[in-house]
Coordinates of C-alpha atoms in Angstrom, one line a residue:
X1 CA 73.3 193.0 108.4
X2 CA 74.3 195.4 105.6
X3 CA 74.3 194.2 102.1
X4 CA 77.4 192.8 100.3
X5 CA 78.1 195.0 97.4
X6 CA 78.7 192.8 94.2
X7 CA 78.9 193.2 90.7
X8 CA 76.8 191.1 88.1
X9 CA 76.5 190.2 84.3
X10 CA 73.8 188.2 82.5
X11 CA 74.1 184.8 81.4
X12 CA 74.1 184.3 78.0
X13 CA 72.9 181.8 75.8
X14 CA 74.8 179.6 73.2
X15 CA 73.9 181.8 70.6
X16 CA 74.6 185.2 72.5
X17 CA 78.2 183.6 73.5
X18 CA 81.2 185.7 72.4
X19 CA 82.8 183.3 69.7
X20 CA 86.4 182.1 70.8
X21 CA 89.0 184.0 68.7
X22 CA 92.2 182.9 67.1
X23 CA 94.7 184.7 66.0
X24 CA 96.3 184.5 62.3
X25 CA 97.9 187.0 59.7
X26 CA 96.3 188.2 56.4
X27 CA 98.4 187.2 53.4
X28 CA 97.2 187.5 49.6
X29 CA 95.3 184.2 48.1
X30 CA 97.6 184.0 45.4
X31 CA 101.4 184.3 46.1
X32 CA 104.4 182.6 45.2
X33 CA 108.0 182.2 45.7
X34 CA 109.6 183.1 42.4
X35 CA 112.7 180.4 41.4
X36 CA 115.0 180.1 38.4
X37 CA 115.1 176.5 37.5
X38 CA 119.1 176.4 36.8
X39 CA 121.3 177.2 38.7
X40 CA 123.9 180.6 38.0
X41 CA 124.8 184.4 39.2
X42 CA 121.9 186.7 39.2
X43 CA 122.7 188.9 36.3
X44 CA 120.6 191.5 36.8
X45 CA 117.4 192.2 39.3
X46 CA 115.4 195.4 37.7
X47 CA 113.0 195.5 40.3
X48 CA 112.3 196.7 43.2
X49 CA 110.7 195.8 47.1
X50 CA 106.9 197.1 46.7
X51 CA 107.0 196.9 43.0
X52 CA 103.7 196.0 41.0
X53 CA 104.9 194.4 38.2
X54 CA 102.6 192.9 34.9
X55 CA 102.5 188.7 34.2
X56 CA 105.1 187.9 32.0
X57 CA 107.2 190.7 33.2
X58 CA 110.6 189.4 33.6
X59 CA 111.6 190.3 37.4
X60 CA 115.4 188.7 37.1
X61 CA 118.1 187.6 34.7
X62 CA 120.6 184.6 35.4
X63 CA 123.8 183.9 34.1
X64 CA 125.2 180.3 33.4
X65 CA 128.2 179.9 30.9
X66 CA 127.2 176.6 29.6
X67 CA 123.3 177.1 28.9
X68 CA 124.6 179.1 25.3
X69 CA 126.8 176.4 24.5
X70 CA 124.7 173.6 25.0
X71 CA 122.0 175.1 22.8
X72 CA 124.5 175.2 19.6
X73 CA 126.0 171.4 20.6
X74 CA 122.6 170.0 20.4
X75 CA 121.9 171.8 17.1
X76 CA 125.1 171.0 15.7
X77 CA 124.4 167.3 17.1
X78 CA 121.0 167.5 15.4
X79 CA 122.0 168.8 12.1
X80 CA 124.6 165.9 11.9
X81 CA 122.2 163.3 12.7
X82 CA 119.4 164.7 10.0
X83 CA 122.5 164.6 7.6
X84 CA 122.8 161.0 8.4
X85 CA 119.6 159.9 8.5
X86 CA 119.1 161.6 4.7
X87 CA 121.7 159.7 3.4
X88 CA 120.3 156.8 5.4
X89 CA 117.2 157.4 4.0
X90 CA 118.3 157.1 0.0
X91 CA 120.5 154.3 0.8
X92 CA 117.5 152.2 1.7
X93 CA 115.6 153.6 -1.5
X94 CA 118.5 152.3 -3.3
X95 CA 118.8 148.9 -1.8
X96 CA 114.7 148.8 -2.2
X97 CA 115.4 149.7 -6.1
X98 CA 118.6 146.9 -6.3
X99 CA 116.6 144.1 -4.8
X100 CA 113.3 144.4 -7.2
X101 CA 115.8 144.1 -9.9
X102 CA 117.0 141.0 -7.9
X103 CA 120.7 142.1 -7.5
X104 CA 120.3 143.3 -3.4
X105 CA 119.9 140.5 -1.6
X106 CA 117.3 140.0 1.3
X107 CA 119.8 140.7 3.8
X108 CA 120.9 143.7 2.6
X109 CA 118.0 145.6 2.5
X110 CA 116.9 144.2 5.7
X111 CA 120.8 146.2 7.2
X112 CA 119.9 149.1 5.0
X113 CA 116.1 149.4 6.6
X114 CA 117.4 149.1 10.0
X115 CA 120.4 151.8 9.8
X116 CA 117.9 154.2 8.8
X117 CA 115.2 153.8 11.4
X118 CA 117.9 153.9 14.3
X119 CA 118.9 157.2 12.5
X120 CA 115.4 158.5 12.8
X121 CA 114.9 157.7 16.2
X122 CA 118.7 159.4 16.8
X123 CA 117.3 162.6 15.1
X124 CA 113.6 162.7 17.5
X125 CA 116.6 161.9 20.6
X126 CA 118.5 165.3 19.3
X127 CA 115.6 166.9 18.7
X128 CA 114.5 166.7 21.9
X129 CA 117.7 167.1 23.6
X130 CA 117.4 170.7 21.6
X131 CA 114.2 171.7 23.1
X132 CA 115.5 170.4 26.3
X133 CA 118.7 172.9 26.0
X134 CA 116.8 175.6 24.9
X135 CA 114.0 175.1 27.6
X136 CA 116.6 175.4 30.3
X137 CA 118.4 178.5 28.4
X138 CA 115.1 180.3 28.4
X139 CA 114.8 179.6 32.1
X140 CA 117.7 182.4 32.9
X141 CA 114.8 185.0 31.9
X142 CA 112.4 184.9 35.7
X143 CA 109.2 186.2 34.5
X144 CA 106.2 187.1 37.1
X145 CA 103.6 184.1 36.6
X146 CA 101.0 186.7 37.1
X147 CA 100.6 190.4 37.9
X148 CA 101.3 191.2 41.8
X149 CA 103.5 192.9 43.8
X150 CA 107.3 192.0 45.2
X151 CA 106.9 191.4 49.0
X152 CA 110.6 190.0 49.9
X153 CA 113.8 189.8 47.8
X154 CA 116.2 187.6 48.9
X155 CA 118.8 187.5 47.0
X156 CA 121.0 190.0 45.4
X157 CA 122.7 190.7 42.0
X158 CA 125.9 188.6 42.0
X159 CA 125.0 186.1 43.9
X160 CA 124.9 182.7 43.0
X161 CA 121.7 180.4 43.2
X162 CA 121.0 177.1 42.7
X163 CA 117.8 176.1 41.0
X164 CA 115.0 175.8 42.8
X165 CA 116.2 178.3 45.4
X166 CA 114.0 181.3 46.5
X167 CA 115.0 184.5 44.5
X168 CA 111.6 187.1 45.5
X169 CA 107.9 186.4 47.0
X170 CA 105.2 187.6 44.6
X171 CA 101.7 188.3 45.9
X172 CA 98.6 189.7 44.6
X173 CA 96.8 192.6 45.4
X174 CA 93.2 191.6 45.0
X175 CA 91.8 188.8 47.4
X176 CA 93.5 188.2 50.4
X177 CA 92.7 185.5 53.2
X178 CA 93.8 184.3 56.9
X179 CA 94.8 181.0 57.7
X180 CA 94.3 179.8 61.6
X181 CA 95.0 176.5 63.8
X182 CA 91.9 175.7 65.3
X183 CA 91.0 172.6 67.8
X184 CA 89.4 169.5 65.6
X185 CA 86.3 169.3 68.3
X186 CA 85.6 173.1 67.2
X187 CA 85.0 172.3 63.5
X188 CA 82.1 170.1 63.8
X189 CA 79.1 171.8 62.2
X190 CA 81.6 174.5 60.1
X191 CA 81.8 174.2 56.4
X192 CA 83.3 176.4 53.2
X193 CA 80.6 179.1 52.5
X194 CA 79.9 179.5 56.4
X195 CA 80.5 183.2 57.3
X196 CA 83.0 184.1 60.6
X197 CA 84.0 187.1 62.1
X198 CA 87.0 188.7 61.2
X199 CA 88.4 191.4 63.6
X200 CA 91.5 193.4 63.1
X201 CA 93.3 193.3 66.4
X202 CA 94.3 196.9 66.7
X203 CA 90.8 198.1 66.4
X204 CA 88.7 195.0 68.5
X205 CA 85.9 197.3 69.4
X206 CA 85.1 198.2 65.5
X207 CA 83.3 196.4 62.7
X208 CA 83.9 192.8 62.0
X209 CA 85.4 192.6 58.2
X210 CA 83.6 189.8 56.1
X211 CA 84.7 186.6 55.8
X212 CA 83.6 183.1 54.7
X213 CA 85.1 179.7 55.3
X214 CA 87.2 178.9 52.2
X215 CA 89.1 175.4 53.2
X216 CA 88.8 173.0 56.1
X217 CA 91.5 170.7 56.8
X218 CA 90.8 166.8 57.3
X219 CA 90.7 165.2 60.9
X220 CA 94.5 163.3 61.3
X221 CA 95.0 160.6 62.9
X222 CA 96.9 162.3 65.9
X223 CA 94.2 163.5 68.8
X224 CA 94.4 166.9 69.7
X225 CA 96.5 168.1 66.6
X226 CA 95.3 171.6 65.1
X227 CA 93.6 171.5 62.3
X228 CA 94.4 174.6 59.8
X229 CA 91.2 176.7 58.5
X230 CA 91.7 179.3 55.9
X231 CA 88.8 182.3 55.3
X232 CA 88.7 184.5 52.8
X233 CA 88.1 187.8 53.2
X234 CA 85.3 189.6 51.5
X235 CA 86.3 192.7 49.0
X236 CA 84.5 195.7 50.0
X237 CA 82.0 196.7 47.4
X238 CA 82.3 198.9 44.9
X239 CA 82.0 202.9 45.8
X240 CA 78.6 204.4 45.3
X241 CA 77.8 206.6 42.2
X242 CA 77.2 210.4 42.8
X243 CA 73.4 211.4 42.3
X244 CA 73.4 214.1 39.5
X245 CA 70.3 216.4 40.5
X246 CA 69.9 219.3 38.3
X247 CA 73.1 219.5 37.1
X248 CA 75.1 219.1 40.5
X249 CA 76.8 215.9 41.7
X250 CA 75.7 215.1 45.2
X251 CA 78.2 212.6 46.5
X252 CA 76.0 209.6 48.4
X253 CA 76.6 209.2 52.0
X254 CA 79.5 206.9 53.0
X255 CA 78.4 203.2 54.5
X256 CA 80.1 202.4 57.6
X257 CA 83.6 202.1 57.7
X258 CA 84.6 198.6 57.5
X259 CA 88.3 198.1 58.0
X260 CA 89.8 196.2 55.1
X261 CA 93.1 194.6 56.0
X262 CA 95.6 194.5 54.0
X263 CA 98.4 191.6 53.5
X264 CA 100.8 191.3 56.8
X265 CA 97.6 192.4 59.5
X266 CA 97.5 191.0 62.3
X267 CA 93.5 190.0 62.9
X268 CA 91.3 187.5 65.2
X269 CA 89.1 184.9 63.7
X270 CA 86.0 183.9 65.6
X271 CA 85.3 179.9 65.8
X272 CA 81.8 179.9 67.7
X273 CA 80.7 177.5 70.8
X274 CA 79.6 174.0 69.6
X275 CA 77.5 173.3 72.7
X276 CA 74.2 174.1 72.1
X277 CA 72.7 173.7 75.6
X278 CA 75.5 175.4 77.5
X279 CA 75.1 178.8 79.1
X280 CA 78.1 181.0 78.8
X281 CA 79.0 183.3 82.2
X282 CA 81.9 185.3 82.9
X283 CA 85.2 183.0 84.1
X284 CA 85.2 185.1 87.3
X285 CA 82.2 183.9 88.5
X286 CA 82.5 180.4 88.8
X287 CA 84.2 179.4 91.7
X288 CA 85.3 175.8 93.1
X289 CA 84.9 174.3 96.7
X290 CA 84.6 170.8 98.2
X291 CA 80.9 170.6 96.6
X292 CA 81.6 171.5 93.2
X293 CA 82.1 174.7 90.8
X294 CA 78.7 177.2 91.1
X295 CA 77.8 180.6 90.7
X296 CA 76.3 183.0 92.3
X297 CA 72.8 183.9 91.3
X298 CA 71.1 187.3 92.2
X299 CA 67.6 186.8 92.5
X300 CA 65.3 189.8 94.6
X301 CA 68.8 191.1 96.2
X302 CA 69.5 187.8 97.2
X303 CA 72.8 185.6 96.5
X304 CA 71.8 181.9 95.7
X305 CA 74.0 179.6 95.0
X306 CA 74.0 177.4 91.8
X307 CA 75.6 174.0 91.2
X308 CA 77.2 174.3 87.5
X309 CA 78.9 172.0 85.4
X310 CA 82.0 173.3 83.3
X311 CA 81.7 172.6 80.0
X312 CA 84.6 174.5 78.1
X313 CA 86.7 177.6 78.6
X314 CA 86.4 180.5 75.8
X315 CA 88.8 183.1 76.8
X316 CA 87.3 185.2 79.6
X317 CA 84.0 183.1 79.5
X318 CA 83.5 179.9 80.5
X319 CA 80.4 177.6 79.3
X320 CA 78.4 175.9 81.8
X321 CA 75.6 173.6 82.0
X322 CA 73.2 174.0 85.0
X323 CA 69.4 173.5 85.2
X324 CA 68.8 176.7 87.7
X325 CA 70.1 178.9 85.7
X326 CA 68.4 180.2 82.6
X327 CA 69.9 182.9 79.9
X328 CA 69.4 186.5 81.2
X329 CA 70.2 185.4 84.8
X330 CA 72.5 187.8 86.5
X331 CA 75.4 186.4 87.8
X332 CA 77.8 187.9 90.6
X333 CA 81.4 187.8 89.2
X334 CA 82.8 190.5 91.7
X335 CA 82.3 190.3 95.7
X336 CA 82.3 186.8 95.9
X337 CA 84.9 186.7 98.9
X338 CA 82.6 187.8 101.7
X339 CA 79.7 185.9 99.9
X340 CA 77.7 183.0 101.5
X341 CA 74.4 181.3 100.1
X342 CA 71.4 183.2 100.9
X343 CA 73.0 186.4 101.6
X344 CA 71.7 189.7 100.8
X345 CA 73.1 192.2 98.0
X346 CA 73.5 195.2 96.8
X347 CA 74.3 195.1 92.9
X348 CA 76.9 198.4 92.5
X349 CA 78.3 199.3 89.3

């Protein structure tokens, strides 16, 4: 009987398992939506989609008709009520003065004390009704809350806003991180400071970029709800100096190239296997009958069949748990159709 040509692939251990990947988008640590907390026409917008702009800068001006107005009412109200409250004030020092000399009586100073303490407290009311209308006049300047760059603008000059709506998205340029949804049961054991693999996904086969856990979402109360993980990516380190040797600059050799992503890149973030005694194999060679799921195991060009026990799938791996197989075993994941226990092989590439 000729051989039956098959293909194989080592089992690998917990530790040698290819980590399950998720997939997530890099966006900049520290972002914001930039709003104006009135409500107005966008006066005028001076800058532009891409922009790097300074903290402090002022990114957009509104106009509101009433803000200027309400500045001077509440001065005017203040002046009127200090004016009061002075005259208040040397009215009770006169009754004070009339009723040592026993001509105010107790009563009267008693109405002349109280007018002028309800005029003080009117004044500290205007006052801050002041601060409170220049506050909100101050808020038709938008000024970057810290230096970044303009990623959207939504919302054009002339247009009217209320407060609180969306105007421009502001982002930094230094520090950026990915944020994935990752199965609760796949978290035990992680915690910030652990190190995971990053992967850009246009260039899979390259180096991993750094990352380290950063935030890790409490269990809910729902089962099987995702649970949000955020990583932050590692900056790259700082460029090597050039040797000077007699008088010439030698520039050092360059470290391997490690992709650094920048905000909007797609990338895959590894999560790995939480079973410790499980064996990982390729999904393709597990197969199911009336007995159970097994494998096939090549062992001196002979197929044996392996009882398994399916643990959990990880993408084109699946982890098993069997006591005849060991790590480094090769498996048959190709041929299997005209395979039967006991059967000699010939292992093709």
């Amino acid at each position: 009987m000729k051989p039956v040509p098959v293909r194989v692939s080592p089992v690998n251990g917990e530790s040698q398992a290819q980590p399950l990947r998720f997939p997530g988008t890099v966006r900049a640590r520290e972002r914001a939506e930039l709003t104006f907390q009135v409500s107005g026409t966008v006066d005028k917008r001076p800058v532009k989609l891409g922009q790097f702009v300074e903290k402090g800068e002022v990114v957009a001006t509104l106009y509101n008709p009433k803000l200027e107005p309400a500045v001077k009412s509440a001065k005017a109200r203040l002046r009127e009520l200090q004016a009061r409250a002075g005259q208040a004030t040397r009215e009770l020092r006169r009754a004070e003065a009339l009723h040592d000399r026993g001509v105010q009586s107790i009563q009267g100073l008693e109405q002349a004390r109280a007018t002028e303490e309800s005029l003080a407290a009117a004044v500290e009311t205007a006052r801050a009704a002041l601060a409170e209308a220049q506050q909100l006049a101050a808020e038709t300047k938008l000024k970057a809350p810290f230096a970044g760059r303009i990623e959207t603008l939504l919302i054009e000059p002339g247009e009217y806003v209320n407060s609180g709506q969306p105007i421009m998205s502001l982002s930094a340029d230094d520090g950026m991180e990915v944020a994935i949804r990752v199965p609760e049961h796949l978290l035990a054991g992680l915690k910030p400071g652990d190190d995971l693999p990053v992967w850009l996904v246009r260039e899979r086969g390259k180096a991993r970029v750094p990352a380290k856990i950063a935030e890790i979402a409490k269990a809910s109360g729902s089962a099987g709800q995702l649970q949000v993980l955020v990583v932050y990516l590692e900056d790259p380190p700082p460029p090597e100096q050039p040797v000077i040797r007699a008088g010439l600059s030698e520039s050092p050799a360059a470290p391997p190239g490690i992709p650094v992503p920048v905000a909007g890149t797609p990338v895959e973030v590894g999560i790995p296997a939480r079973h410790r005694d499980a064996l990982s194999v390729p999904m393709l060679s597990v197969m199911r009958s009336g007995e159970g799921a097994a494998v096939f195991r090549v062992d001196r060009e002979k197929a044996q069949r392996v009882p398994v026990e399916v643990v959990q799938l990880l993408g084109e791996e699946v982890l098993v748990r069997s006591p005849g197989l060991v790590p480094n075993d090769q498996v048959v994941y190709a041929g299997m159709s005209r395979l039967a226990d006991g059967d000699k092989v010939e292992v093709v590439q």
